[in-house]
Short mmCIF file of C-alpha atoms and ligand atoms in Angstrom, two decimals:
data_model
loop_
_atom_site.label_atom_id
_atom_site.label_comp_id
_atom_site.label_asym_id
_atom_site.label_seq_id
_atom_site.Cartn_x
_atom_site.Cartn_y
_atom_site.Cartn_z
CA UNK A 1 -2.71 33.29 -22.71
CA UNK A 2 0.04 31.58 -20.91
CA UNK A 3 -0.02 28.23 -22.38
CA UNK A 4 2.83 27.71 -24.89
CA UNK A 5 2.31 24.46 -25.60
CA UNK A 6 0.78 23.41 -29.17
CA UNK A 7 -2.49 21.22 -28.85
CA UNK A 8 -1.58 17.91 -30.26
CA UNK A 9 -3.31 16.23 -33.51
CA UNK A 10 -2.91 12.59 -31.61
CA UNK A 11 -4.93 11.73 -28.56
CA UNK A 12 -4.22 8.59 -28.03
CA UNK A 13 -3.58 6.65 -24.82
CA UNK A 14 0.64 6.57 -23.33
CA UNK A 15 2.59 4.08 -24.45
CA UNK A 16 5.72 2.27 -22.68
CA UNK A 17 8.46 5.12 -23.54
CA UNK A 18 6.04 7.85 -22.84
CA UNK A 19 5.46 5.92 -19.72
CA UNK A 20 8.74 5.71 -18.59
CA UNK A 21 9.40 9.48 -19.32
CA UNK A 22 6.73 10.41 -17.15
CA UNK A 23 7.87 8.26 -14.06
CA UNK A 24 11.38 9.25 -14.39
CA UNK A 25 10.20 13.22 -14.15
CA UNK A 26 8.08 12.66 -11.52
CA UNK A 27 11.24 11.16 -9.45
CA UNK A 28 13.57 14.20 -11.26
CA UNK A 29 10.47 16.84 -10.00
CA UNK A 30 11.00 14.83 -6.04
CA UNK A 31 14.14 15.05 -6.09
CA UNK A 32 14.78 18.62 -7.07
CA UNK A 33 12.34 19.47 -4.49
CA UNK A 34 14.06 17.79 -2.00
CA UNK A 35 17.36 18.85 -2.61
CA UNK A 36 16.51 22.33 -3.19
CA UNK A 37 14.78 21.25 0.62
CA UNK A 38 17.31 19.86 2.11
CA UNK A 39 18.83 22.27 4.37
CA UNK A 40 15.13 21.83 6.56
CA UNK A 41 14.16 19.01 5.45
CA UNK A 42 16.37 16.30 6.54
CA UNK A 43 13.74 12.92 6.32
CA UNK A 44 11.90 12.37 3.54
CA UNK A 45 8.84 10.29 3.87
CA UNK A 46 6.79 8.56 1.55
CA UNK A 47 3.82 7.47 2.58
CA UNK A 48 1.25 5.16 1.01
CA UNK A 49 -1.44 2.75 2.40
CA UNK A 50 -0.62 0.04 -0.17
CA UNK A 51 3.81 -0.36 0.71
CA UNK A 52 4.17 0.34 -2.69
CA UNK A 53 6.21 3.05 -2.27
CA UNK A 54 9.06 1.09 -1.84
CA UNK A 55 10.37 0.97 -5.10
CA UNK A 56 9.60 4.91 -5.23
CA UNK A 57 12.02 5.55 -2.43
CA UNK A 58 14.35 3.77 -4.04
CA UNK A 59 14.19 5.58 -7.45
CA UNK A 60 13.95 9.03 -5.06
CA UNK A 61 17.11 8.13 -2.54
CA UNK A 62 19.41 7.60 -5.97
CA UNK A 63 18.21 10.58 -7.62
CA UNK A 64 18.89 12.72 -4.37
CA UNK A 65 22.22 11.02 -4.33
CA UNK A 66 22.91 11.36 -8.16
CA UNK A 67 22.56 15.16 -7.55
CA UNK A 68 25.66 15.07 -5.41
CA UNK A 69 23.48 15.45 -2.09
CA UNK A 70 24.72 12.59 0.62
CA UNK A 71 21.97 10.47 0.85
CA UNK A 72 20.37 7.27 2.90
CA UNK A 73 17.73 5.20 2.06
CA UNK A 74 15.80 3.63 4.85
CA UNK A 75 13.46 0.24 4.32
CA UNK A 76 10.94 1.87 7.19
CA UNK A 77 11.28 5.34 9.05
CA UNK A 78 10.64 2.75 12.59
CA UNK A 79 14.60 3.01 13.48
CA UNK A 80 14.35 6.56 13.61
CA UNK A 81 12.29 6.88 16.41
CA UNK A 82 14.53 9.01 18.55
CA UNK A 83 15.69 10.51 15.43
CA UNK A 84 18.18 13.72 16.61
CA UNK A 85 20.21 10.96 17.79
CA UNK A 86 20.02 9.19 14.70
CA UNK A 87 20.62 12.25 13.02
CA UNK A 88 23.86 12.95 15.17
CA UNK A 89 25.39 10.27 14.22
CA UNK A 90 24.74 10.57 10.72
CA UNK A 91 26.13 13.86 10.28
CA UNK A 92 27.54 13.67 6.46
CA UNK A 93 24.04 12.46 5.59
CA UNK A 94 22.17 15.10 4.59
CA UNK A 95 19.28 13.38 3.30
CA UNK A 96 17.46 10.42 4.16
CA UNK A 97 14.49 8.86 2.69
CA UNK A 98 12.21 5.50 4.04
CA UNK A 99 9.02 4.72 3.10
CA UNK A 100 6.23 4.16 5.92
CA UNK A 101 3.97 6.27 7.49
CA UNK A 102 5.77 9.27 9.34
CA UNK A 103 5.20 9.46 13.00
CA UNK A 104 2.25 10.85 14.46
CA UNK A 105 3.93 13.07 17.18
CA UNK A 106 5.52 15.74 15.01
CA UNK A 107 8.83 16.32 13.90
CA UNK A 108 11.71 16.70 16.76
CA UNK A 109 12.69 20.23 17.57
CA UNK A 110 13.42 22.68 14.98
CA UNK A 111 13.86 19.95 11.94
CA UNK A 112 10.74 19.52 9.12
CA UNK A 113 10.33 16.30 7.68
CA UNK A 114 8.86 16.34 4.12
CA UNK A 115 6.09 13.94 3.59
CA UNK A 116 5.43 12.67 -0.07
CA UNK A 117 1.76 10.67 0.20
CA UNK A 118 1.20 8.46 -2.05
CA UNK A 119 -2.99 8.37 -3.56
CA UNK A 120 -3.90 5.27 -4.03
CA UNK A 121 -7.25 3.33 -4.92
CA UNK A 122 -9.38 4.06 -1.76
CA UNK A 123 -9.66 0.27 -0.75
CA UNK A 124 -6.82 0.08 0.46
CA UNK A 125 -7.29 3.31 2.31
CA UNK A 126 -10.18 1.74 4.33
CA UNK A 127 -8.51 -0.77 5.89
CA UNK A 128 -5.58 1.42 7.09
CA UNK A 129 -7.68 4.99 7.66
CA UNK A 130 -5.59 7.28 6.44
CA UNK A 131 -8.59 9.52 6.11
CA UNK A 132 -6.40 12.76 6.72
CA UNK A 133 -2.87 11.50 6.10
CA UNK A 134 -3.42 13.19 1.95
CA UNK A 135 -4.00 16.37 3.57
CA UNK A 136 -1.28 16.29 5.87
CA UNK A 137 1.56 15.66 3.66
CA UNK A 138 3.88 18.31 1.85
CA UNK A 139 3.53 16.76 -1.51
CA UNK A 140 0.82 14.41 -3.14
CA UNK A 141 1.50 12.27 -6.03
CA UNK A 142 -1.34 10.79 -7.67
CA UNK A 143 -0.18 6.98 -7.84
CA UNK A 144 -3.46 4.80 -8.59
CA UNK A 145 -1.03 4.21 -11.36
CA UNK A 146 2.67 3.19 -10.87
CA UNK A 147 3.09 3.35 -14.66
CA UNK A 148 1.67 7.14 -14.85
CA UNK A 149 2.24 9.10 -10.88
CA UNK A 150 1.47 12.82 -11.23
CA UNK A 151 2.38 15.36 -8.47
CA UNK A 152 -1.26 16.77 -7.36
CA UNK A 153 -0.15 19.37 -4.77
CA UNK A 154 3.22 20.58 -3.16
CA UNK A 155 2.61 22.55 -0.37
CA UNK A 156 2.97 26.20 -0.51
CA UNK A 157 5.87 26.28 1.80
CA UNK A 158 8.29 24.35 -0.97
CA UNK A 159 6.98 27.11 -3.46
CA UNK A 160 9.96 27.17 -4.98
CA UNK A 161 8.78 24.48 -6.87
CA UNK A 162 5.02 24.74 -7.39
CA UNK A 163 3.95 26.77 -10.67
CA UNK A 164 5.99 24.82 -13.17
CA UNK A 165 5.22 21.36 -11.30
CA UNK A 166 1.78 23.10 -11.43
CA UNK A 167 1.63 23.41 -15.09
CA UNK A 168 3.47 19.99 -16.02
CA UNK A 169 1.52 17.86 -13.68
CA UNK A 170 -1.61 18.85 -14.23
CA UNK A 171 -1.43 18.67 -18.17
CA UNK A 172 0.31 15.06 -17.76
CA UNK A 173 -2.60 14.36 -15.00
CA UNK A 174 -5.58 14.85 -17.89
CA UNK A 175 -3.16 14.01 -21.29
CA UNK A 176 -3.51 10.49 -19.90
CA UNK A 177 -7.48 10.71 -19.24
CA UNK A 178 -8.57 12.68 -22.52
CA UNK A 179 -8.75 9.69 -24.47
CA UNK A 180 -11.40 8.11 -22.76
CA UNK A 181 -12.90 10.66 -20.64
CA UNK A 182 -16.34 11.27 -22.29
CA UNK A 183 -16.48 6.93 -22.49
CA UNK A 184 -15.78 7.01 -18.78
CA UNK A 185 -18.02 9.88 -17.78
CA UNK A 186 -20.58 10.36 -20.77
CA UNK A 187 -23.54 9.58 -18.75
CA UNK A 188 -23.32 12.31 -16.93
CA UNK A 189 -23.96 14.97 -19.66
CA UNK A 190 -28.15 14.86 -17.55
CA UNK A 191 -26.58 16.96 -14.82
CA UNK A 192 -24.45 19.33 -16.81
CA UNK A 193 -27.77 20.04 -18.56
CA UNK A 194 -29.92 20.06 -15.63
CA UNK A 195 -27.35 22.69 -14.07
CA UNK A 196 -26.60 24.77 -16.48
CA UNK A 197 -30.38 25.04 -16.63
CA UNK A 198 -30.97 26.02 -12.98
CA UNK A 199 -28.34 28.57 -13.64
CA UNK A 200 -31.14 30.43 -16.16
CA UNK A 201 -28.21 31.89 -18.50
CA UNK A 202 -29.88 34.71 -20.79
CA UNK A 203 -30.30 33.78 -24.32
CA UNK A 204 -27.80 36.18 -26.71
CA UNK A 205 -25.02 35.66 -23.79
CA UNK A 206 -21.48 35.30 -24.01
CA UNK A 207 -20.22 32.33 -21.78
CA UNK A 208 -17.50 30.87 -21.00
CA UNK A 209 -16.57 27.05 -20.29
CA UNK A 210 -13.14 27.40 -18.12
CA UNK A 211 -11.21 24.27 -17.94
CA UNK A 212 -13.66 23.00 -20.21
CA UNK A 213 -12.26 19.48 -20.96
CA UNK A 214 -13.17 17.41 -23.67
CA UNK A 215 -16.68 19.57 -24.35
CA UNK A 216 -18.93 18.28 -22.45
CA UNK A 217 -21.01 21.18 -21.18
CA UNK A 218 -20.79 22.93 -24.94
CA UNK A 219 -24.02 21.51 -25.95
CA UNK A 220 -26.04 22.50 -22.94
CA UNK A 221 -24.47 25.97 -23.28
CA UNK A 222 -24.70 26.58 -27.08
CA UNK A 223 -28.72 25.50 -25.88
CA UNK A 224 -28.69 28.05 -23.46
CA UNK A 225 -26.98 31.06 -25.25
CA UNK A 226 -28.46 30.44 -28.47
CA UNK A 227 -27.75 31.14 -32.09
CA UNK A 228 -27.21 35.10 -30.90
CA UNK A 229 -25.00 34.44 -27.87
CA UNK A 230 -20.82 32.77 -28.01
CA UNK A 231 -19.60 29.88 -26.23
CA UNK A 232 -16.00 29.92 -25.38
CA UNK A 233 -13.92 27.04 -23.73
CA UNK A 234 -10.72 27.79 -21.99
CA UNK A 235 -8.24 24.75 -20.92
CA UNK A 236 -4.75 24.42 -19.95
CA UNK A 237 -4.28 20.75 -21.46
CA UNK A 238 -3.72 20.32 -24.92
CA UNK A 239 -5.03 16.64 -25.15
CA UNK A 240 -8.11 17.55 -23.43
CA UNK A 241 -8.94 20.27 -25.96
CA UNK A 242 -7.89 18.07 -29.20
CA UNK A 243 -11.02 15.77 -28.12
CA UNK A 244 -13.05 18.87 -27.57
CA UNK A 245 -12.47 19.93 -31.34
CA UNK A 246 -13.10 16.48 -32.57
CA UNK A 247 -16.64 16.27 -30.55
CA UNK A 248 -17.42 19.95 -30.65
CA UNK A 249 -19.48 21.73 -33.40
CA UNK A 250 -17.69 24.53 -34.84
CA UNK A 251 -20.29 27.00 -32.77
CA UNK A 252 -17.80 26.92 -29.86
CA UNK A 253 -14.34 28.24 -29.82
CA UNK A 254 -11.60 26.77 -28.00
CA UNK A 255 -8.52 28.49 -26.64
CA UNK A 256 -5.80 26.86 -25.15
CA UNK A 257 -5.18 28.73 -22.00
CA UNK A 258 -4.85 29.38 -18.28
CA UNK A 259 -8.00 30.13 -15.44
CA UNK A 260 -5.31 32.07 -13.87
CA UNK A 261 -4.93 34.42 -16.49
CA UNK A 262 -7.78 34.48 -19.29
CA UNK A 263 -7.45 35.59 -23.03
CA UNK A 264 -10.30 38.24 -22.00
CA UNK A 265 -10.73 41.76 -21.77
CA UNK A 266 -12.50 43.18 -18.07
CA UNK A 267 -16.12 42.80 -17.97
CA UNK A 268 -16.76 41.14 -21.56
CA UNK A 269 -18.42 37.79 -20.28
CA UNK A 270 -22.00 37.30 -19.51
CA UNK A 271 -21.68 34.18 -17.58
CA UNK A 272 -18.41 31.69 -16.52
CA UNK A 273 -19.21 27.43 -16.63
CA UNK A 274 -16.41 25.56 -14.59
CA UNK A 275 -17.34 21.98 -13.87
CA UNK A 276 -14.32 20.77 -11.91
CA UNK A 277 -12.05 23.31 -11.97
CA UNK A 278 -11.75 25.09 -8.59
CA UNK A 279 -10.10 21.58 -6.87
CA UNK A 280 -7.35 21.88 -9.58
CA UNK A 281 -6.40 25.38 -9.09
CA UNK A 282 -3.29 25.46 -6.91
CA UNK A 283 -4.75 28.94 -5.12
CA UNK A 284 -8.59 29.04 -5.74
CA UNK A 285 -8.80 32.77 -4.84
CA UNK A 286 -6.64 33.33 -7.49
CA UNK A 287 -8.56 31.77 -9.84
CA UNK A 288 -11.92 33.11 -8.71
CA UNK A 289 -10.61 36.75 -9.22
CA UNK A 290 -9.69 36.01 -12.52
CA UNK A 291 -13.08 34.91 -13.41
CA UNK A 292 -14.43 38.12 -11.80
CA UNK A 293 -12.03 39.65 -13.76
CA UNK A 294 -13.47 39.18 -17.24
CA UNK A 295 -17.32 39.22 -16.05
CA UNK A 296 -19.38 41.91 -16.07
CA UNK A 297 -21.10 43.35 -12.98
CA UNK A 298 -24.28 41.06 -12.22
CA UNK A 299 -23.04 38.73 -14.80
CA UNK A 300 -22.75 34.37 -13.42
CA UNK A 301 -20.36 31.69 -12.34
CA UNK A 302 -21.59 28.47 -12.38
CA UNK A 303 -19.41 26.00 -10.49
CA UNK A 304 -20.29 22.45 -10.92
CA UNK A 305 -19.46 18.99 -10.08
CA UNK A 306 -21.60 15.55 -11.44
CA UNK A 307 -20.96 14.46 -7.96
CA UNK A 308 -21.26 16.19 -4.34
CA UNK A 309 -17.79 16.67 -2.08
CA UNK A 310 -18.73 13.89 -0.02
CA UNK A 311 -18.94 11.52 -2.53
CA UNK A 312 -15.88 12.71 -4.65
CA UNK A 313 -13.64 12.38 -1.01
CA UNK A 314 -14.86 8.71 -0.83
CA UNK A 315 -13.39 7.85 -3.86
CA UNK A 316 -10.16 9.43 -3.32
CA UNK A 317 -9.96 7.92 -0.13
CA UNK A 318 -9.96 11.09 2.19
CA UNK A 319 -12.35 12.90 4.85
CA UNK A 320 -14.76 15.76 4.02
CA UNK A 321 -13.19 18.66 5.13
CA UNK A 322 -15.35 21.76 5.09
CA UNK A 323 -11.89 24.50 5.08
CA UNK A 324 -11.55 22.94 1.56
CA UNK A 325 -12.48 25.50 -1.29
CA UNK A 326 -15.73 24.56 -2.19
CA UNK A 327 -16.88 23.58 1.62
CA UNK A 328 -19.97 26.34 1.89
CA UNK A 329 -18.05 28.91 4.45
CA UNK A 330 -15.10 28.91 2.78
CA UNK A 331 -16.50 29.17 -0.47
CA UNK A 332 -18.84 31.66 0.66
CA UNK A 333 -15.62 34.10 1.66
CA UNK A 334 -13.48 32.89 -1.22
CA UNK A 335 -16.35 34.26 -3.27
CA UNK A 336 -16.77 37.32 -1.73
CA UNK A 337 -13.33 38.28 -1.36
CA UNK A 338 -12.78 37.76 -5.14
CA UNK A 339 -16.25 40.11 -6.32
CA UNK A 340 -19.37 37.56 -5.97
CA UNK A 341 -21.98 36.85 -3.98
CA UNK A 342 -22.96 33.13 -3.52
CA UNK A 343 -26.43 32.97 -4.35
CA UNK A 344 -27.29 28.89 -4.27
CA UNK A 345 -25.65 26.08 -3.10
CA UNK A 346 -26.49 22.56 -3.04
CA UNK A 347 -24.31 19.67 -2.49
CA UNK A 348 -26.40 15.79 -2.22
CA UNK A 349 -24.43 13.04 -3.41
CA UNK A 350 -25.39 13.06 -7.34
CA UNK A 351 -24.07 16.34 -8.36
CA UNK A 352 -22.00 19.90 -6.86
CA UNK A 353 -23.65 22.72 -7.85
CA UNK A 354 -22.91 26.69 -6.74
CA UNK A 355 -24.33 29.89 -8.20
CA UNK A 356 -22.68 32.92 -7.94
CA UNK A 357 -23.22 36.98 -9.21
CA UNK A 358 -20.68 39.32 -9.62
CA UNK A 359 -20.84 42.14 -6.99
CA UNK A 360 -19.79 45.16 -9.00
CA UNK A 361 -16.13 46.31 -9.87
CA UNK A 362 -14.08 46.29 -6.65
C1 LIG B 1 -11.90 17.52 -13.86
S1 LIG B 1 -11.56 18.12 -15.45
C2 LIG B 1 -13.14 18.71 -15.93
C3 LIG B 1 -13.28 18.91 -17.40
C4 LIG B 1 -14.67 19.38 -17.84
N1 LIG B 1 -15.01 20.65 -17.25
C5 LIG B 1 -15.70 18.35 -17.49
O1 LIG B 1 -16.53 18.61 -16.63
O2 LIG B 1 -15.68 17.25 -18.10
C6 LIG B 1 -10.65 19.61 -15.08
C7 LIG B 1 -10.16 20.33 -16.33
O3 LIG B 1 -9.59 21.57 -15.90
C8 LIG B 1 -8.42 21.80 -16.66
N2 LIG B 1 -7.58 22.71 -15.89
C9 LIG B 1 -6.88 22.43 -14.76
N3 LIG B 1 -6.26 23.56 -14.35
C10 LIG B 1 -6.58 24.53 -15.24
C11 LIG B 1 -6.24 25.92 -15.36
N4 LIG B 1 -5.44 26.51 -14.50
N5 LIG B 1 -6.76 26.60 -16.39
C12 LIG B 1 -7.57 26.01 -17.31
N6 LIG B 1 -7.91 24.72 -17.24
C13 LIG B 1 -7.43 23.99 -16.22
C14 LIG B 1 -7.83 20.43 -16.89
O4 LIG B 1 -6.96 20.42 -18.00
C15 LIG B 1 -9.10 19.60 -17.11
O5 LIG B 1 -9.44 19.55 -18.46
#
């Protein structure tokens, strides 16, 4: 288990300070990236449909320039249209940072620009279609609120920077949410039954619920398994798991831990639950061969969603895109590559739902 962190005996929702912290390590995380970027990456862009990331480029341009890097902070990345003659003129800058959308056309020759999109509630995404513009850009900061951003992805080319931004980001991401997660999603506990049904786990079985959340698949599992089988449920964020032992019977155990690298010995699980786990993983094949890892040959994954792609991309205000993860061809390979064979998949607007069985040892 890779998880140091204890699990917390509060779960209660952030207050001001708590606030604060998190925005000002969100703008520390940016700014490290950048300047650890900066020798390539010469414009830094952020990019939001709303033109709130004004005051974000502000907090960004003094961080950069706090950290000794020469720095300028642009009100809209317009003026730099022909921007290698901008750039030779500014030649002790070595940074510079606006907020706007970057240019369609590309950067200019040998220079890459560093785009930091801004998520934001998908209305405002409709007017200005910006469809593609999240999966375009280098990093993604989750900013529906100002008060709480989280970094959701940094592109695999800054990797110098995404594990521990992994780990941090995603635990601040769901610390925030465990609170009031099962009041903002408890009527969907139907479909995790109805699934985890379909998926015709044997009775005596062990399973196990990886990034289980608060619990809410443990009841439709322990059902499943019965009193001879074990359910297990595996997170990475402590808040999420302290509301999983307050709701949870005592018939389930919960480990504080990673997807990436399980508490489990080879082949010792009969069956592997993740409801909204793959999207989170920063390299799903990664993930998916752990999971293979610890099942047995002809044992089950059961990946699962309460809504289908289509409808979870609407709300985040971005297209479909079937080369994501859990798009069926992808998926499909991903899958196979890591030791499975997809055996259902079904994917209307109410629910996400694939069935898998592991191949055999590779
Ligand atoms: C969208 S929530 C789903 C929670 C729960 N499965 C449900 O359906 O309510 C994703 C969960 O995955 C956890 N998670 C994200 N990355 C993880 C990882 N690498 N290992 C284990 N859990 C992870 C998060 O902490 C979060 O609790």
């Amino acid at each position: 288990m890779s998880a140091p962190a204890e699990i917390p005996r509060t779960r209660a929702i952030p207050d001001e300070d708590q606030r604060r912290h998190r925005r000002s390590v969100v703008i520390d995380t940016l700014a490290d990236i950048v300047c650890r970027s900066s020798g390539t990456v010469p414009l830094v862009v952020i990019h939001d449909a709303t033109r709130h990331g004004g005051h974000l480029a502000d907090e960004l341009a003094e961080a950069v320039y706090a950290r000794g890097q020469p720095c300028a902070r642009l009100p809209d990345p317009a003026p730099l249209i022909d921007r290698d003659l901008w750039r030779a003129d500014q030649a002790a800058v070595t940074v510079v940072v606006a907020d706007g959308p970057p240019h369609g056309d590309g950067p200019p020759t040998g220079r890459r620009d560093l785009v930091i999109y801004l998520r934001t509630p998908p209305d405002a995404h409709a007017h200005h279609g910006y469809g593609d513009a999240e999966h375009a850009a280098d990093v993604v900061v989750d900013y529906h609120d100002p008060t709480w951003p989280v970094i959701r992805r940094v592109a695999t080319h800054l990797e110098h920077a995404s594990e521990r931004v992994y780990l941090t980001e995603t635990r601040a991401f769901f610390a925030a949410r465990a609170a009031t997660w099962d009041h903002k999603f408890g009527r969907d506990l139907p479909a995790y039954a109805q699934a985890i049904d379909q998926a015709a786990i044997p009775a005596g079985a062990t399973v196990v619920d990886v990034g289980c959340g608060t619990g809410r698949a443990m009841e439709a599992l322990r059902a499943a398994v019965g009193p001879g089988g074990a359910v297990i449920g595996v997170d990475l964020t402590p808040h999420m798991l302290t509301v999983a032992g307050d709701s949870t019977e005592p018939a389930a155990a919960l480990l504080l831990g990673d997807a990436r690298h399980l508490p489990l010995v080879d082949g010792s699980v009969d069956a592997i639950f993740a409801a909204g786990l793959i999207q989170h993983l920063p390299d799903p094949a990664v993930g998916l061969a752990e999971l293979a890892r610890v099942t047995r040959p002809g044992g089950r994954l059961i990946l699962f969603h309460p809504s289908g792609r289509a409808a979870q991309a609407a709300r985040h205000g971005r297209s479909l895109r079937e080369d994501e993860a859990l798009g069926r061809p992808c998926l499909d390979q991903l899958l196979a590559d890591a030791g499975w064979t997809l055996t259902d998949y079904d994917d209307p607007p109410h629910r996400f739902l694939a069935l898998a069985a592991r191949s055999g040892l590779r």
